[in-house]
Amino acid sequence: LPMLSSDMVAVLRGTFVVILLEYFHTSASVAEFRAVLPVARLNEIVLTSFSFLFIPIGSRYFARQDWANLKDLYRRSAVWIAVLTFPLFAATCALADPLTVLLFGEQYANSGLILTLLAIGFYFNATFGITARTLKVFGNVKYIVSIDLLATAIGLALCLSLIPSFGALGGAIAACSTLLVH
């Protein structure tokens, strides 16, 4: 159930936004959003890499009830993730407009703000994402599912209210908000 609910939030961030963009707007709006989404997701590379080691080591400390080492593992991992992800965040946020034009051409110049919003959401999700992994180590399924359902409900409401009026920008705001809540 926690894996399914976490996947549901991930689908909402990308696929559902694209479906609503296509329904309410044109394929150009979908292209504006989809072009920069993978670039913004680069902010999660460090979190994903750290998760492969964090969860088994954290689970071992949890099984041994070694709270001091588990706390230290959490703190160190959170700091390393934030520090190592920051250069990507700076490039995808502060340099979003020139980076978008460089990667995709002038026709995607309007996607710079979308990249900025998505980069902010993915950076903060990466920085605080180790907390969700810690909850999984502790087996707090109730909290994981509750947070996932809350983020999904907020994201769905934001998508349905912002995308019809603002298009791809509304989708980026909804995705960023969902990432911040999650």
PDB file of N, CA, C and O in Angstrom, residues 44-79:
ATOM      1  N   GLU A  44      16.495  14.866  -8.381  1.00  0.00           N
ATOM      2  CA  GLU A  44      16.258  13.702  -7.522  1.00  0.00           C
ATOM      3  C   GLU A  44      17.309  12.592  -7.684  1.00  0.00           C
ATOM      4  O   GLU A  44      17.215  11.566  -7.019  1.00  0.00           O
ATOM      5  N   ILE A  45      18.305  12.815  -8.512  1.00  0.00           N
ATOM      6  CA  ILE A  45      19.313  11.777  -8.753  1.00  0.00           C
ATOM      7  C   ILE A  45      20.058  11.405  -7.474  1.00  0.00           C
ATOM      8  O   ILE A  45      20.246  10.234  -7.171  1.00  0.00           O
ATOM      9  N   VAL A  46      20.466  12.394  -6.713  1.00  0.00           N
ATOM     10  CA  VAL A  46      21.238  12.130  -5.497  1.00  0.00           C
ATOM     11  C   VAL A  46      20.369  11.392  -4.475  1.00  0.00           C
ATOM     12  O   VAL A  46      20.810  10.431  -3.849  1.00  0.00           O
ATOM     13  N   LEU A  47      19.120  11.825  -4.315  1.00  0.00           N
ATOM     14  CA  LEU A  47      18.215  11.152  -3.376  1.00  0.00           C
ATOM     15  C   LEU A  47      18.034   9.690  -3.766  1.00  0.00           C
ATOM     16  O   LEU A  47      18.105   8.803  -2.915  1.00  0.00           O
ATOM     17  N   THR A  48      17.813   9.432  -5.028  1.00  0.00           N
ATOM     18  CA  THR A  48      17.627   8.064  -5.493  1.00  0.00           C
ATOM     19  C   THR A  48      18.873   7.234  -5.242  1.00  0.00           C
ATOM     20  O   THR A  48      18.786   6.081  -4.781  1.00  0.00           O
ATOM     21  N   SER A  49      20.031   7.809  -5.502  1.00  0.00           N
ATOM     22  CA  SER A  49      21.289   7.093  -5.283  1.00  0.00           C
ATOM     23  C   SER A  49      21.514   6.793  -3.805  1.00  0.00           C
ATOM     24  O   SER A  49      21.934   5.696  -3.448  1.00  0.00           O
ATOM     25  N   PHE A  50      21.227   7.752  -2.957  1.00  0.00           N
ATOM     26  CA  PHE A  50      21.412   7.555  -1.522  1.00  0.00           C
ATOM     27  C   PHE A  50      20.406   6.550  -0.964  1.00  0.00           C
ATOM     28  O   PHE A  50      20.704   5.860   0.013  1.00  0.00           O
ATOM     29  N   SER A  51      19.221   6.468  -1.545  1.00  0.00           N
ATOM     30  CA  SER A  51      18.183   5.570  -1.034  1.00  0.00           C
ATOM     31  C   SER A  51      18.603   4.106  -1.117  1.00  0.00           C
ATOM     32  O   SER A  51      18.223   3.301  -0.265  1.00  0.00           O
ATOM     33  N   PHE A  52      19.385   3.766  -2.135  1.00  0.00           N
ATOM     34  CA  PHE A  52      19.822   2.385  -2.280  1.00  0.00           C
ATOM     35  C   PHE A  52      20.654   1.931  -1.084  1.00  0.00           C
ATOM     36  O   PHE A  52      20.644   0.758  -0.738  1.00  0.00           O
ATOM     37  N   LEU A  53      21.379   2.845  -0.466  1.00  0.00           N
ATOM     38  CA  LEU A  53      22.185   2.501   0.705  1.00  0.00           C
ATOM     39  C   LEU A  53      21.479   2.842   2.010  1.00  0.00           C
ATOM     40  O   LEU A  53      21.638   2.150   3.007  1.00  0.00           O
ATOM     41  N   PHE A  54      20.704   3.924   2.008  1.00  0.00           N
ATOM     42  CA  PHE A  54      20.086   4.401   3.246  1.00  0.00           C
ATOM     43  C   PHE A  54      19.094   3.386   3.808  1.00  0.00           C
ATOM     44  O   PHE A  54      19.113   3.091   5.008  1.00  0.00           O
ATOM     45  N   ILE A  55      18.229   2.858   2.976  1.00  0.00           N
ATOM     46  CA  ILE A  55      17.167   1.972   3.474  1.00  0.00           C
ATOM     47  C   ILE A  55      17.729   0.690   4.085  1.00  0.00           C
ATOM     48  O   ILE A  55      17.346   0.338   5.205  1.00  0.00           O
ATOM     49  N   PRO A  56      18.660  -0.025   3.446  1.00  0.00           N
ATOM     50  CA  PRO A  56      19.196  -1.234   4.094  1.00  0.00           C
ATOM     51  C   PRO A  56      19.980  -0.930   5.378  1.00  0.00           C
ATOM     52  O   PRO A  56      19.832  -1.640   6.369  1.00  0.00           O
ATOM     53  N   ILE A  57      20.792   0.114   5.352  1.00  0.00           N
ATOM     54  CA  ILE A  57      21.569   0.447   6.548  1.00  0.00           C
ATOM     55  C   ILE A  57      20.633   0.927   7.658  1.00  0.00           C
ATOM     56  O   ILE A  57      20.774   0.524   8.816  1.00  0.00           O
ATOM     57  N   GLY A  58      19.676   1.794   7.295  1.00  0.00           N
ATOM     58  CA  GLY A  58      18.711   2.265   8.284  1.00  0.00           C
ATOM     59  C   GLY A  58      17.891   1.127   8.869  1.00  0.00           C
ATOM     60  O   GLY A  58      17.609   1.101  10.073  1.00  0.00           O
ATOM     61  N   SER A  59      17.507   0.177   8.033  1.00  0.00           N
ATOM     62  CA  SER A  59      16.740  -0.986   8.511  1.00  0.00           C
ATOM     63  C   SER A  59      17.567  -1.825   9.476  1.00  0.00           C
ATOM     64  O   SER A  59      17.041  -2.337  10.472  1.00  0.00           O
ATOM     65  N   ARG A  60      18.838  -1.964   9.183  1.00  0.00           N
ATOM     66  CA  ARG A  60      19.716  -2.711  10.087  1.00  0.00           C
ATOM     67  C   ARG A  60      19.815  -2.017  11.439  1.00  0.00           C
ATOM     68  O   ARG A  60      19.709  -2.650  12.489  1.00  0.00           O
ATOM     69  N   TYR A  61      20.011  -0.690  11.431  1.00  0.00           N
ATOM     70  CA  TYR A  61      20.059   0.050  12.688  1.00  0.00           C
ATOM     71  C   TYR A  61      18.739  -0.030  13.441  1.00  0.00           C
ATOM     72  O   TYR A  61      18.711  -0.155  14.663  1.00  0.00           O
ATOM     73  N   PHE A  62      17.633   0.021  12.714  1.00  0.00           N
ATOM     74  CA  PHE A  62      16.316  -0.081  13.336  1.00  0.00           C
ATOM     75  C   PHE A  62      16.133  -1.447  13.994  1.00  0.00           C
ATOM     76  O   PHE A  62      15.638  -1.559  15.113  1.00  0.00           O
ATOM     77  N   ALA A  63      16.531  -2.516  13.288  1.00  0.00           N
ATOM     78  CA  ALA A  63      16.401  -3.868  13.833  1.00  0.00           C
ATOM     79  C   ALA A  63      17.255  -4.044  15.083  1.00  0.00           C
ATOM     80  O   ALA A  63      16.856  -4.735  16.021  1.00  0.00           O
ATOM     81  N   ARG A  64      18.398  -3.406  15.118  1.00  0.00           N
ATOM     82  CA  ARG A  64      19.291  -3.481  16.280  1.00  0.00           C
ATOM     83  C   ARG A  64      18.913  -2.474  17.364  1.00  0.00           C
ATOM     84  O   ARG A  64      19.527  -2.450  18.420  1.00  0.00           O
ATOM     85  N   GLN A  65      17.947  -1.627  17.062  1.00  0.00           N
ATOM     86  CA  GLN A  65      17.527  -0.530  17.941  1.00  0.00           C
ATOM     87  C   GLN A  65      18.715   0.381  18.290  1.00  0.00           C
ATOM     88  O   GLN A  65      18.858   0.858  19.402  1.00  0.00           O
ATOM     89  N   ASP A  66      19.526   0.625  17.282  1.00  0.00           N
ATOM     90  CA  ASP A  66      20.692   1.499  17.406  1.00  0.00           C
ATOM     91  C   ASP A  66      20.272   2.912  16.994  1.00  0.00           C
ATOM     92  O   ASP A  66      20.550   3.376  15.888  1.00  0.00           O
ATOM     93  N   TRP A  67      19.587   3.590  17.900  1.00  0.00           N
ATOM     94  CA  TRP A  67      18.977   4.889  17.590  1.00  0.00           C
ATOM     95  C   TRP A  67      20.009   5.961  17.319  1.00  0.00           C
ATOM     96  O   TRP A  67      19.785   6.833  16.474  1.00  0.00           O
ATOM     97  N   ALA A  68      21.135   5.924  17.998  1.00  0.00           N
ATOM     98  CA  ALA A  68      22.168   6.945  17.800  1.00  0.00           C
ATOM     99  C   ALA A  68      22.723   6.884  16.375  1.00  0.00           C
ATOM    100  O   ALA A  68      22.860   7.913  15.714  1.00  0.00           O
ATOM    101  N   ASN A  69      23.042   5.688  15.911  1.00  0.00           N
ATOM    102  CA  ASN A  69      23.569   5.555  14.558  1.00  0.00           C
ATOM    103  C   ASN A  69      22.508   5.845  13.504  1.00  0.00           C
ATOM    104  O   ASN A  69      22.813   6.390  12.449  1.00  0.00           O
ATOM    105  N   LEU A  70      21.264   5.490  13.781  1.00  0.00           N
ATOM    106  CA  LEU A  70      20.182   5.782  12.845  1.00  0.00           C
ATOM    107  C   LEU A  70      19.982   7.288  12.731  1.00  0.00           C
ATOM    108  O   LEU A  70      19.818   7.822  11.632  1.00  0.00           O
ATOM    109  N   LYS A  71      20.011   7.975  13.847  1.00  0.00           N
ATOM    110  CA  LYS A  71      19.876   9.438  13.839  1.00  0.00           C
ATOM    111  C   LYS A  71      21.037  10.081  13.084  1.00  0.00           C
ATOM    112  O   LYS A  71      20.849  10.994  12.280  1.00  0.00           O
ATOM    113  N   ASP A  72      22.238   9.570  13.319  1.00  0.00           N
ATOM    114  CA  ASP A  72      23.421  10.087  12.634  1.00  0.00           C
ATOM    115  C   ASP A  72      23.346   9.810  11.126  1.00  0.00           C
ATOM    116  O   ASP A  72      23.683  10.679  10.316  1.00  0.00           O
ATOM    117  N   LEU A  73      22.894   8.619  10.752  1.00  0.00           N
ATOM    118  CA  LEU A  73      22.732   8.271   9.337  1.00  0.00           C
ATOM    119  C   LEU A  73      21.742   9.214   8.665  1.00  0.00           C
ATOM    120  O   LEU A  73      21.990   9.705   7.561  1.00  0.00           O
ATOM    121  N   TYR A  74      20.632   9.487   9.332  1.00  0.00           N
ATOM    122  CA  TYR A  74      19.620  10.391   8.785  1.00  0.00           C
ATOM    123  C   TYR A  74      20.199  11.788   8.574  1.00  0.00           C
ATOM    124  O   TYR A  74      20.054  12.377   7.504  1.00  0.00           O
ATOM    125  N   ARG A  75      20.839  12.326   9.598  1.00  0.00           N
ATOM    126  CA  ARG A  75      21.392  13.686   9.512  1.00  0.00           C
ATOM    127  C   ARG A  75      22.433  13.797   8.412  1.00  0.00           C
ATOM    128  O   ARG A  75      22.408  14.725   7.606  1.00  0.00           O
ATOM    129  N   ARG A  76      23.373  12.870   8.398  1.00  0.00           N
ATOM    130  CA  ARG A  76      24.430  12.923   7.381  1.00  0.00           C
ATOM    131  C   ARG A  76      23.864  12.782   5.973  1.00  0.00           C
ATOM    132  O   ARG A  76      24.280  13.494   5.057  1.00  0.00           O
ATOM    133  N   SER A  77      22.933  11.859   5.806  1.00  0.00           N
ATOM    134  CA  SER A  77      22.333  11.656   4.486  1.00  0.00           C
ATOM    135  C   SER A  77      21.587  12.897   4.026  1.00  0.00           C
ATOM    136  O   SER A  77      21.704  13.313   2.871  1.00  0.00           O
ATOM    137  N   ALA A  78      20.811  13.501   4.929  1.00  0.00           N
ATOM    138  CA  ALA A  78      20.048  14.700   4.572  1.00  0.00           C
ATOM    139  C   ALA A  78      20.982  15.843   4.168  1.00  0.00           C
ATOM    140  O   ALA A  78      20.725  16.542   3.173  1.00  0.00           O
ATOM    141  N   VAL A  79      22.064  16.021   4.897  1.00  0.00           N
ATOM    142  CA  VAL A  79      23.017  17.092   4.572  1.00  0.00           C
ATOM    143  C   VAL A  79      23.699  16.814   3.234  1.00  0.00           C
ATOM    144  O   VAL A  79      23.792  17.702   2.382  1.00  0.00           O
TER     145      VAL A  79
END
